[in-house]
């Protein structure tokens, strides 16, 4: 990686350009800069654009690899700010500047560990929805007994319609197929019982809509089966998805804290720890949420990855990777194509239903 | 406890009469009969009525304690039957006969480990809703880092209205106060963010309704805080509550299975197990879901406890105990009184809103 440094606007053949919000997250640039540089060094054909306070980034980064550049942004949106207000007031916020690079075609993906609401709002306001998409959805890769499973929506918009859920299924299936490499992903609705159509009125209607598609729709999945990977894409409204993913964090953390306390308790606990150390490593590997990197906001014009506010160096690197893979495998373009095909099929079949909600930009503030 | 055996219809002063569906559950009478007899022996002032196949019960029970009697029922509803159909066809099903004892005033509480849907439907059809109750709700005592917390609705009815959620809060608070002994229970809505009112339209409206009550309403609780017992009563729609409680089961089971595998792995794992045995016992105690006994169906005329289909002897005993305590502390009567007071306060304040949904009996089939 020697030679003249390419301008950030220049696309690398076969590679993608990832704009990282270098200032975002609980740890800020001290974790984001080294984490994203790790990614850039491991993927010399991709290009990394660090967006944020140039002197801070330069100090943390040292000499930049040839595929890395900096775009200055003078402001940062803090984790406790109101996203819509902050976006209005801070025109030079790193997340806005990074998102604008995708808008102007100077990057394919934006990655942020900053304020989730601000990241989603910036994407919807600056990139807009893909043609045919009624609502974007935030997807997560949920840990199961056999690898990560796509769950969406986990928080872009509450009050989804059945039509929204059917679109989420299509978007999630494309992500599972292209980024996770799942052939013919199995799609399921998260609900109260496993019998097809059991649930509330929204789930019942979404069942009808999904039955009419060519997706591999398998009906309902219950809460008890989420860790068993009985589906590849699990679809639900934002409130349900958000509660599930946060309960996962809370409950697994609670259980691991109990074990930690026991392994630190007296001589007996510490001896137990010595014997169980390899086991603890194996269990940590199963619950390695850093490995899944970040959550894609599906349905906007471009690749947007929102990673955990607490993400450290290693997780930032994986977030860049999932962003690059999402862009490289053309997930946004394929979503637009698939929804156009679905719409044509619906029109041919005479299916009707509200498909566009004009007005609100489609992200809860 | 010698002397002539009282008839099952006779109330014991200070005691309550618990009718147990002796045939219900995955294990049937072989666990239910000894478990409920354990309860009866430990509580000689209460009365236990075993409902089911008399010869089977007699063979399992042996000589009956003085406070125990049998009421014959010739049929059983299997775990895989359709509840509404089964209730129509099996007029002499044990769950129906047991519920009818409460209807006729011959028992205060009915306890079942049988088909959840059948138990709830029998209660709604035979006992009916308490005056002022628009919908019954199934409550669970969720395990947290500091004792069980009330969560409802976990599955009686999907598509709850904001008014339903406000009533669930009142019913859950009375249960928490009377059965768990929590003074002034803190009430929260389960939602997508911790800011008051954040969530879907239903949660926003329920927030307004709860703000207008005299309950100790604390706004929203997020999924990540469910295990932290930040509220005493957590209210949500049935789909959300059901997914949460089943995900709790699935995720905690998944993690404990991983540890079990590790403790059985080779000499190192088995030695680790020897050192950690007391720790495993302590963690098991925290996750002792048998201890919470069963889920009360709140809002019907009488005490109805639905326990786990997999409940064994010990859990059945606790289920009888929670049933007896719920009846003894007059939870159903207090719910009716509180809702009448709430309604009078609403009328005085000029609050309007749909309060009665006539038509469906109020239990999803």
XYZ file of C-alpha atoms in Angstrom:
730
model
C 0.000 0.000 0.000
C 2.515 2.596 -1.140
C 2.177 5.191 -3.874
C 0.025 8.292 -4.063
C -2.990 8.307 -1.781
C -6.286 8.194 -3.743
C -8.791 10.949 -3.092
C -11.670 9.794 -0.898
C -14.120 10.377 -3.720
C -12.437 7.890 -6.018
C -13.937 4.398 -6.028
C -11.555 1.456 -5.802
C -12.362 -1.255 -8.349
C -13.811 -4.198 -6.415
C -13.546 -2.299 -3.185
C -15.981 -0.176 -1.222
C -15.612 3.089 0.613
C -16.623 3.078 4.268
C -17.194 6.397 6.031
C -16.830 6.018 9.772
C -18.228 8.466 12.310
C -14.904 8.688 14.142
C -16.311 10.719 17.045
C -19.329 8.569 17.960
C -19.883 6.119 20.782
C -19.296 6.004 24.505
C -15.542 5.748 24.011
C -15.325 8.159 21.086
C -12.321 8.324 18.734
C -9.945 6.501 21.094
C -11.662 3.224 20.200
C -13.277 4.099 16.860
C -10.093 5.301 15.150
C -7.884 2.265 15.958
C -10.795 -0.139 15.342
C -11.575 1.210 11.903
C -7.869 1.402 11.026
C -7.578 -2.301 11.873
C -10.269 -2.881 9.298
C -8.577 -0.693 6.694
C -5.231 -2.459 7.145
C -6.828 -5.879 6.787
C -8.747 -4.828 3.655
C -6.369 -2.848 1.459
C -8.779 -2.889 -1.477
C -11.431 -1.039 0.516
C -11.138 2.596 1.447
C -11.790 4.057 4.895
C -12.824 7.664 5.444
C -12.456 8.832 9.038
C -14.944 11.624 9.684
C -14.439 13.923 12.649
C -12.035 16.294 14.323
C -8.893 16.120 12.159
C -6.256 16.910 14.845
C -7.796 14.374 17.225
C -7.946 11.708 14.532
C -4.414 12.419 13.303
C -3.014 12.169 16.809
C -4.742 8.834 17.422
C -4.115 7.394 13.966
C -0.474 8.228 13.387
C 0.698 7.753 9.783
C -2.332 6.833 7.688
C -2.349 3.723 5.494
C -2.717 4.468 1.780
C -6.399 3.512 1.712
C -7.381 5.816 4.580
C -8.297 9.490 4.508
C -9.802 12.033 6.878
C -12.793 14.302 6.301
C -13.105 17.014 8.891
C -16.234 17.553 10.971
C -16.189 20.098 13.759
C -19.166 18.896 15.816
C -20.307 15.747 17.637
C -23.791 14.673 18.701
C -23.630 13.471 22.298
C -25.332 10.260 23.428
C -27.893 12.154 25.517
C -28.994 14.713 22.919
C -32.376 14.713 21.230
C -31.601 13.354 17.757
C -33.878 15.564 15.633
C -32.926 18.744 17.491
C -29.235 17.905 17.446
C -29.287 17.206 13.709
C -30.936 20.574 13.085
C -28.505 22.494 15.233
C -25.256 20.709 14.457
C -24.891 20.857 10.694
C -21.236 19.869 10.929
C -21.794 16.858 13.215
C -19.579 13.909 12.304
C -22.554 11.586 11.725
C -24.134 14.084 9.307
C -20.891 14.715 7.435
C -20.267 10.952 7.164
C -23.813 10.289 5.962
C -23.486 13.087 3.409
C -20.481 11.286 1.896
C -22.820 8.404 1.042
C -25.443 10.836 -0.220
C -22.931 12.445 -2.579
C -21.661 9.089 -3.833
C -18.281 9.524 -2.149
C -18.774 6.464 0.064
C -20.972 3.371 -0.096
C -21.361 2.763 3.633
C -21.520 4.801 6.819
C -20.726 3.220 10.187
C -21.439 4.802 13.570
C -21.222 3.870 17.239
C -22.865 7.174 18.119
C -26.418 8.040 19.082
C -28.662 5.410 17.449
C -31.565 7.788 16.908
C -29.318 10.411 15.357
C -27.678 7.860 13.067
C -31.036 6.570 11.861
C -32.508 10.044 11.459
C -29.455 11.269 9.529
C -29.796 8.288 7.191
C -33.485 8.793 6.544
C -33.191 12.579 6.152
C -30.028 12.650 4.040
C -30.184 9.376 2.110
C -33.942 8.837 1.973
C -35.830 5.618 1.555
C -35.171 3.247 -1.333
C -37.897 3.267 -3.985
C -40.747 1.015 -2.847
C -39.709 1.026 0.807
C -42.435 2.310 3.094
C -40.298 2.243 6.230
C -36.701 1.442 7.003
C -36.023 -1.176 9.677
C -33.091 -1.650 12.009
C -31.924 -5.266 11.961
C -29.738 -7.036 14.476
C -27.865 -10.292 14.291
C -29.125 -12.135 17.374
C -26.874 -14.773 18.941
C -28.311 -18.299 18.845
C -27.052 -21.826 19.469
C -25.879 -21.979 15.852
C -24.678 -18.581 14.738
C -26.359 -15.214 14.391
C -29.965 -14.871 13.209
C -31.452 -11.724 11.671
C -34.096 -9.996 13.824
C -35.896 -6.860 12.662
C -37.251 -4.215 13.342
C -35.451 -3.577 16.623
C -36.142 0.082 16.841
C -36.481 2.198 13.727
C -40.255 2.738 13.967
C -42.985 1.539 16.287
C -46.569 1.037 15.052
C -45.607 -0.923 11.965
C -48.379 -2.087 9.678
C -48.680 -5.672 8.397
C -47.446 -4.339 5.052
C -44.357 -2.930 6.788
C -43.681 -6.308 8.405
C -43.892 -8.055 5.032
C -41.332 -5.599 3.624
C -39.089 -6.112 6.664
C -39.146 -9.832 5.878
C -37.945 -9.203 2.331
C -35.228 -6.787 3.438
C -34.028 -9.093 6.217
C -33.964 -12.074 3.865
C -31.748 -10.219 1.396
C -29.341 -9.262 4.192
C -29.266 -12.864 5.485
C -28.627 -14.212 2.004
C -25.985 -11.729 0.918
C -24.130 -10.880 4.122
C -24.576 -14.048 6.178
C -24.526 -16.334 3.149
C -27.765 -18.146 4.010
C -29.303 -19.760 0.939
C -33.102 -19.397 0.829
C -33.473 -17.894 4.291
C -36.388 -19.132 6.392
C -38.600 -16.217 7.452
C -40.808 -16.217 10.568
C -42.979 -13.787 12.505
C -42.246 -13.423 16.215
C -45.461 -14.108 18.076
C -47.320 -15.569 21.007
C -47.706 -19.107 19.700
C -46.169 -21.305 17.080
C -49.355 -22.023 15.142
C -49.382 -20.078 11.878
C -51.264 -16.814 12.203
C -51.609 -16.951 15.994
C -51.031 -13.531 17.513
C -52.508 -10.084 17.262
C -54.406 -8.648 14.293
C -51.195 -7.264 12.774
C -49.484 -10.649 12.844
C -52.534 -12.374 11.382
C -52.647 -9.986 8.435
C -48.864 -10.124 7.942
C -49.192 -13.912 7.790
C -51.587 -13.597 4.861
C -49.282 -11.157 3.090
C -46.195 -13.333 3.602
C -48.047 -16.459 2.520
C -48.678 -14.696 -0.802
C -44.969 -14.064 -1.461
C -42.360 -16.418 -2.861
C -40.313 -16.165 0.327
C -39.648 -19.260 2.430
C -42.143 -18.159 5.067
C -42.465 -20.607 7.953
C -45.181 -18.975 10.052
C -44.597 -18.014 13.667
C -41.662 -18.408 15.983
C -42.104 -18.148 19.761
C -39.837 -16.432 22.268
C -38.575 -19.747 23.634
C -37.255 -20.760 20.221
C -35.342 -17.562 19.406
C -32.062 -19.028 20.645
C -32.622 -22.197 18.648
C -32.251 -20.601 15.234
C -35.484 -22.163 13.928
C -35.666 -19.343 11.382
C -33.046 -17.218 9.633
C -35.011 -13.979 9.596
C -37.380 -13.082 12.435
C -39.765 -10.204 11.831
C -41.603 -8.094 14.401
C -42.627 -4.584 15.296
C -39.995 -2.241 16.737
C -41.270 -2.373 20.327
C -41.146 -6.160 20.415
C -37.777 -6.387 18.658
C -36.230 -3.721 20.846
C -37.450 -5.367 24.045
C -36.116 -8.741 22.874
C -32.645 -7.510 21.999
C -32.320 -5.457 25.169
C -33.695 -8.277 27.320
C -31.103 -10.544 25.711
C -28.433 -8.112 26.849
C -29.927 -7.704 30.318
C -30.626 -11.364 31.035
C -27.402 -12.790 29.650
C -25.446 -10.086 31.493
C -27.295 -10.917 34.708
C -26.453 -14.617 34.412
C -22.812 -14.008 33.510
C -22.481 -11.604 36.441
C -23.736 -14.339 38.776
C -21.043 -16.696 37.471
C -18.358 -14.012 37.710
C -19.263 -13.416 41.349
C -19.026 -17.147 42.043
C -15.649 -17.511 40.319
C -14.326 -14.681 42.494
C -15.762 -16.108 45.702
C -13.053 -17.468 48.007
C -10.431 -20.087 47.278
C -13.049 -22.563 46.072
C -14.391 -20.181 43.424
C -10.903 -19.237 42.242
C -9.875 -22.899 41.943
C -13.109 -23.581 40.042
C -12.191 -20.711 37.739
C -8.801 -22.242 37.004
C -10.413 -25.512 35.968
C -13.187 -23.823 33.995
C -11.043 -21.235 32.227
C -11.101 -22.976 28.834
C -14.856 -23.521 29.243
C -15.401 -19.846 29.997
C -13.521 -19.029 26.817
C -15.761 -21.328 24.786
C -18.929 -19.855 26.276
C -17.595 -16.325 25.682
C -17.083 -17.266 22.050
C -20.743 -18.302 21.735
C -21.827 -14.966 23.245
C -19.336 -12.876 21.315
C -21.704 -10.108 20.274
C -18.747 -7.990 19.168
C -18.269 -10.420 16.298
C -21.599 -9.495 14.681
C -20.334 -5.936 14.409
C -23.389 -3.801 14.052
C -26.993 -3.430 13.037
C -27.835 -2.510 9.464
C -30.564 0.065 8.871
C -32.267 -1.562 5.904
C -34.409 0.284 3.394
C -32.438 3.504 2.941
C -30.427 4.552 -0.112
C -27.043 3.314 0.985
C -25.490 1.121 3.624
C -25.874 2.321 7.202
C -24.469 0.345 10.134
C -25.323 1.344 13.685
C -23.070 -0.368 16.167
C -23.247 -0.495 19.951
C -22.521 2.725 21.834
C -20.200 0.675 24.027
C -18.357 -0.796 21.026
C -14.599 -0.949 21.475
C -11.784 -1.310 18.970
C -12.476 -4.928 18.005
C -16.231 -4.458 17.545
C -15.676 -1.274 15.511
C -13.523 -3.313 13.134
C -16.294 -5.881 12.698
C -18.849 -3.082 12.219
C -16.749 -1.742 9.337
C -16.600 -5.257 7.938
C -20.365 -5.780 8.008
C -20.800 -2.342 6.428
C -18.357 -3.140 3.643
C -19.929 -6.550 3.010
C -23.440 -5.084 2.938
C -22.364 -2.496 0.386
C -20.170 -4.869 -1.626
C -22.949 -7.448 -1.961
C -25.304 -4.682 -3.114
C -27.908 -5.219 -0.384
C -29.586 -1.813 -0.869
C -29.846 -2.236 -4.630
C -31.202 -5.784 -4.267
C -33.806 -4.600 -1.745
C -35.066 -2.010 -4.226
C -35.171 -4.611 -7.005
C -36.938 -7.208 -4.855
C -39.563 -4.759 -3.647
C -40.247 -3.663 -7.207
C -40.722 -7.325 -8.158
C -42.957 -7.931 -5.134
C -45.027 -4.905 -6.055
C -45.426 -6.084 -9.643
C -46.502 -9.513 -8.367
C -49.004 -7.926 -5.982
C -50.395 -5.728 -8.740
C -50.731 -8.748 -10.994
C -52.519 -10.645 -8.215
C -54.708 -7.653 -7.415
C -53.468 -7.382 -3.821
C -54.166 -3.987 -2.349
C -53.049 -2.283 0.794
C -51.484 0.913 2.021
C -47.948 0.977 0.832
C -46.676 4.466 1.260
C -47.102 6.597 4.280
C -46.206 10.068 3.294
C -45.478 12.685 5.902
C -43.234 11.590 8.736
C -39.745 10.768 7.520
C -40.074 7.305 8.942
C -37.857 7.331 11.991
C -39.100 7.741 15.518
C -37.328 10.627 17.199
C -56.404 -33.213 61.934
C -58.600 -36.053 63.155
C -62.374 -36.179 63.494
C -65.073 -36.305 60.836
C -64.011 -35.042 57.416
C -65.760 -31.788 56.434
C -67.712 -31.757 53.200
C -65.835 -29.971 50.410
C -68.536 -27.340 50.216
C -68.027 -26.208 53.779
C -65.753 -23.183 54.210
C -63.050 -23.392 56.881
C -62.914 -20.215 59.019
C -59.737 -18.387 58.088
C -58.919 -21.002 55.499
C -59.546 -21.200 51.778
C -60.622 -24.034 49.543
C -58.343 -24.829 46.616
C -59.672 -26.976 43.773
C -56.842 -28.604 41.872
C -57.154 -29.993 38.368
C -55.563 -33.293 39.381
C -55.332 -34.611 35.817
C -53.636 -31.626 34.116
C -50.063 -31.080 33.009
C -47.403 -32.985 31.170
C -46.919 -35.355 34.108
C -50.600 -35.615 35.069
C -51.803 -36.890 38.435
C -48.527 -38.606 39.341
C -47.015 -35.184 40.110
C -50.142 -33.100 40.718
C -51.639 -35.348 43.401
C -48.538 -35.621 45.631
C -47.661 -31.939 45.070
C -51.065 -30.664 46.098
C -51.197 -33.100 49.042
C -47.890 -31.635 50.238
C -49.611 -28.269 50.270
C -52.671 -29.592 52.104
C -50.561 -31.255 54.795
C -48.571 -28.071 55.367
C -51.721 -25.939 55.583
C -54.239 -27.831 57.678
C -56.578 -24.825 57.891
C -57.019 -24.754 54.116
C -58.965 -27.341 52.235
C -57.848 -29.133 49.071
C -60.272 -30.584 46.545
C -58.674 -32.997 44.096
C -60.676 -33.002 40.876
C -60.284 -35.884 38.463
C -60.513 -39.618 38.040
C -61.328 -40.887 41.557
C -59.684 -44.348 41.351
C -56.492 -42.861 39.908
C -56.375 -40.144 42.565
C -57.134 -42.579 45.403
C -54.402 -44.936 44.304
C -51.835 -42.108 44.142
C -52.989 -40.301 47.277
C -53.393 -43.155 49.733
C -55.268 -42.246 52.923
C -56.481 -38.661 52.538
C -55.666 -36.003 55.149
C -58.745 -34.598 56.904
C -58.707 -31.390 54.864
C -58.631 -33.152 51.493
C -61.493 -34.463 49.402
C -62.009 -35.761 45.876
C -64.545 -34.594 43.290
C -64.834 -36.961 40.382
C -64.341 -35.858 36.773
C -64.327 -38.457 34.027
C -62.547 -36.510 31.265
C -59.249 -34.719 30.681
C -58.316 -32.067 28.141
C -55.027 -33.046 26.523
C -52.220 -30.525 26.024
C -52.628 -30.604 22.239
C -56.392 -30.132 22.038
C -58.069 -26.966 20.790
C -59.268 -25.301 24.004
C -62.663 -23.972 22.875
C -63.571 -27.182 21.046
C -62.400 -29.373 23.909
C -64.388 -27.379 26.466
C -67.534 -27.762 24.356
C -67.104 -31.472 23.858
C -65.777 -32.533 27.260
C -68.349 -31.305 29.752
C -66.859 -33.494 32.477
C -63.256 -32.408 31.945
C -61.333 -32.000 35.214
C -60.517 -28.332 34.540
C -64.201 -27.544 33.928
C -65.395 -29.443 36.985
C -62.731 -27.724 39.137
C -63.630 -24.286 37.769
C -67.312 -24.985 38.408
C -66.520 -25.534 42.098
C -65.376 -21.903 42.241
C -68.411 -20.812 40.250
C -70.750 -22.520 42.715
C -68.931 -21.085 45.732
C -67.579 -24.474 46.777
C -63.968 -23.357 46.367
C -62.177 -20.013 46.256
C -59.312 -20.969 43.962
C -58.683 -23.299 41.056
C -55.158 -24.422 40.165
C -54.174 -26.211 36.964
C -51.021 -27.391 35.236
C -53.101 -28.383 32.233
C -53.670 -26.688 28.901
C -53.205 -22.941 29.480
C -55.759 -21.909 26.878
C -58.350 -24.334 28.253
C -57.754 -23.161 31.826
C -58.158 -19.515 30.852
C -61.195 -20.174 28.666
C -62.883 -22.244 31.382
C -62.324 -19.373 33.826
C -63.722 -16.711 31.536
C -66.689 -18.828 30.406
C -67.647 -20.274 33.801
C -66.584 -17.546 36.234
C -66.877 -14.490 34.025
C -65.132 -11.175 34.363
C -65.232 -9.152 37.551
C -67.461 -6.070 37.358
C -65.531 -3.247 35.672
C -62.931 -5.557 34.125
C -62.768 -5.235 30.352
C -60.268 -8.043 29.891
C -58.587 -10.552 32.166
C -54.799 -10.713 32.054
C -52.419 -13.558 32.779
C -49.643 -12.399 35.095
C -46.313 -14.060 35.748
C -43.747 -13.553 38.478
C -40.574 -12.928 36.504
C -37.231 -13.765 38.128
C -34.981 -10.737 38.682
C -31.808 -9.975 40.620
C -33.920 -9.246 43.704
C -36.934 -11.514 43.775
C -39.874 -11.994 41.462
C -41.511 -9.082 39.636
C -45.064 -9.083 38.272
C -45.314 -9.006 34.463
C -48.672 -8.954 32.670
C -50.336 -9.680 30.248
C -48.312 -12.704 29.158
C -50.929 -14.305 27.039
C -54.599 -13.933 27.842
C -55.453 -11.570 24.973
C -53.492 -9.917 22.199
C -54.551 -6.529 20.771
C -55.031 -4.866 24.143
C -56.173 -1.255 24.154
C -54.478 1.472 26.243
C -57.472 1.229 28.597
C -56.825 -2.509 28.991
C -53.179 -1.820 29.842
C -54.200 0.697 32.520
C -56.499 -1.916 34.073
C -53.737 -4.531 33.921
C -51.566 -2.115 35.912
C -54.199 -1.854 38.631
C -54.760 -5.612 38.773
C -51.048 -6.371 38.835
C -50.426 -3.808 41.553
C -53.062 -5.400 43.786
C -51.496 -8.829 43.266
C -48.011 -7.457 44.031
C -49.243 -5.726 47.156
C -51.348 -8.550 48.570
C -49.530 -11.692 47.468
C -45.919 -10.497 47.236
C -46.263 -8.027 50.101
C -44.920 -5.037 48.139
C -46.057 -1.736 49.671
C -47.014 0.847 47.034
C -45.836 -1.160 44.030
C -44.023 0.778 41.304
C -45.784 0.327 37.959
C -44.076 0.629 34.560
C -44.906 0.067 30.911
C -42.569 -2.205 28.967
C -41.365 -0.271 25.942
C -38.653 0.662 23.492
C -37.030 3.441 25.519
C -36.925 4.608 29.086
C -38.244 8.123 28.438
C -41.823 8.423 29.625
C -44.285 7.883 26.798
C -41.719 6.610 24.283
C -43.095 3.681 22.350
C -45.989 2.970 20.062
C -49.330 4.799 20.024
C -50.814 2.339 22.525
C -48.024 2.934 25.039
C -48.261 6.698 24.613
C -51.977 6.685 25.366
C -51.590 4.225 28.257
C -48.986 6.603 29.717
C -51.574 9.386 29.784
C -54.139 7.122 31.403
C -51.715 5.866 34.053
C -50.474 9.380 34.790
C -54.064 10.244 35.664
C -54.366 7.489 38.298
C -53.155 7.468 41.893
C -50.862 4.522 41.191
C -47.119 4.861 41.620
C -46.558 4.965 37.871
C -42.927 5.337 36.880
C -43.152 5.536 33.094
C -41.330 3.083 30.859
C -39.013 0.204 31.562
C -36.739 -1.185 28.839
C -35.951 -4.808 28.104
C -32.428 -4.497 29.468
C -33.753 -3.475 32.896
C -36.300 -6.275 33.334
C -33.882 -8.374 35.379
C -32.989 -5.380 37.559
C -36.384 -5.115 39.228
C -36.643 -1.371 38.522
C -40.422 -1.720 38.810
C -42.690 -4.061 40.753
C -45.390 -4.396 38.105
C -44.541 -4.351 34.403
C -47.421 -3.959 31.986
C -47.542 -4.839 28.296
C -49.657 -6.405 25.605
C -49.965 -10.189 25.504
C -47.687 -10.690 22.478
C -44.860 -8.739 24.089
C -45.307 -10.330 27.527
C -45.526 -13.809 26.102
C -42.394 -13.372 23.988
C -40.514 -11.999 27.014
C -41.424 -14.829 29.375
C -40.739 -17.504 26.776
C -37.486 -15.863 25.701
C -36.483 -15.829 29.372
C -37.047 -19.573 29.438
C -35.276 -20.164 26.135
C -32.264 -17.936 26.743
C -31.620 -18.930 30.357
C -32.033 -22.599 29.397
C -29.598 -22.130 26.529
C -26.960 -20.590 28.813
C -27.400 -23.203 31.552
C -27.137 -25.979 28.968
C -23.807 -24.533 27.836
C -22.501 -24.649 31.422
C -23.858 -28.168 31.949
C -21.996 -29.356 28.852
C -18.796 -27.759 30.132
C -19.125 -29.308 33.608
C -19.509 -32.718 31.983
C -16.543 -32.247 29.639
C -13.590 -34.412 30.606
C -11.739 -34.562 33.888
C -11.183 -30.820 33.929
C -14.902 -30.033 33.668
C -15.799 -32.597 36.335
C -13.193 -31.193 38.720
C -14.488 -27.693 38.019
C -17.961 -28.974 38.831
C -16.789 -30.280 42.208
C -15.388 -26.875 43.120
C -18.379 -24.979 41.774
C -21.095 -27.232 43.211
C -22.104 -24.798 45.987
C -22.063 -21.937 43.453
C -24.298 -23.902 41.091
C -26.708 -24.384 43.980
C -26.780 -20.642 44.681
C -27.378 -19.782 41.024
C -30.093 -22.447 40.829
C -31.763 -20.782 43.807
C -31.842 -17.439 41.981
C -33.409 -19.115 38.935
C -35.804 -21.273 40.926
C -38.898 -20.639 38.817
C -40.699 -23.484 40.607
C -40.779 -21.306 43.713
C -43.061 -18.716 42.094
C -45.632 -21.455 41.637
C -47.903 -20.259 38.905
C -49.445 -17.433 36.970
C -52.641 -15.827 38.232
C -55.357 -15.027 35.692
C -56.414 -11.646 37.054
C -59.801 -10.059 36.403
C -62.112 -13.065 36.654
C -64.583 -13.823 39.438
C -62.401 -16.042 41.554
C -58.795 -17.072 41.881
C -57.340 -18.963 38.930
C -53.723 -20.111 38.888
C -52.221 -21.536 35.721
C -48.949 -23.275 36.401
C -46.357 -24.657 34.013
C -47.331 -27.722 32.017
C -44.002 -29.214 33.077
C -44.632 -28.487 36.764
C -43.600 -31.311 39.065
C -44.549 -32.090 42.646
C -42.677 -29.218 44.274
C -43.935 -26.552 41.837
C -47.507 -27.850 42.148
C -47.269 -27.293 45.905
C -46.143 -23.702 45.365
C -48.911 -23.183 42.800
C -51.473 -24.227 45.419
C -49.844 -21.825 47.841
C -50.009 -18.843 45.477
C -53.637 -19.749 44.741
C -54.523 -19.926 48.431
C -52.726 -16.640 49.178
C -54.408 -14.881 46.259
C -57.819 -15.998 47.483
C -57.085 -15.439 51.177
C -55.894 -11.870 50.571
C -59.062 -11.204 48.552
C -57.264 -10.184 45.364
C -60.334 -10.631 43.112
C -62.591 -8.621 45.449
C -59.993 -5.847 45.765
C -59.593 -5.675 41.988
C -63.340 -5.139 41.591
C -63.334 -2.471 44.308
C -60.292 -0.670 42.890
C -61.680 -0.628 39.368
C -64.979 0.761 40.651
C -63.039 3.517 42.438
C -60.931 4.200 39.335
C -64.064 4.428 37.248
C -65.694 6.855 39.662
C -62.531 8.991 39.597
C -62.497 8.933 35.805
C -66.155 9.889 35.629
C -65.533 12.735 38.059
C -62.592 13.909 35.965
C -64.569 13.537 32.745
C -62.193 10.971 31.271
C -63.789 9.017 28.473
C -62.738 5.967 26.594
C -64.000 2.574 25.529
C -64.258 0.452 28.596
C -66.271 -2.576 27.735
C -65.855 -4.715 24.722
C -68.881 -6.860 24.465
C -68.877 -9.874 22.245
C -65.844 -12.124 22.475
C -65.514 -13.695 25.905
C -62.091 -12.131 26.254
C -59.724 -15.037 25.893
C -57.878 -15.871 22.725
C -58.534 -19.433 21.687
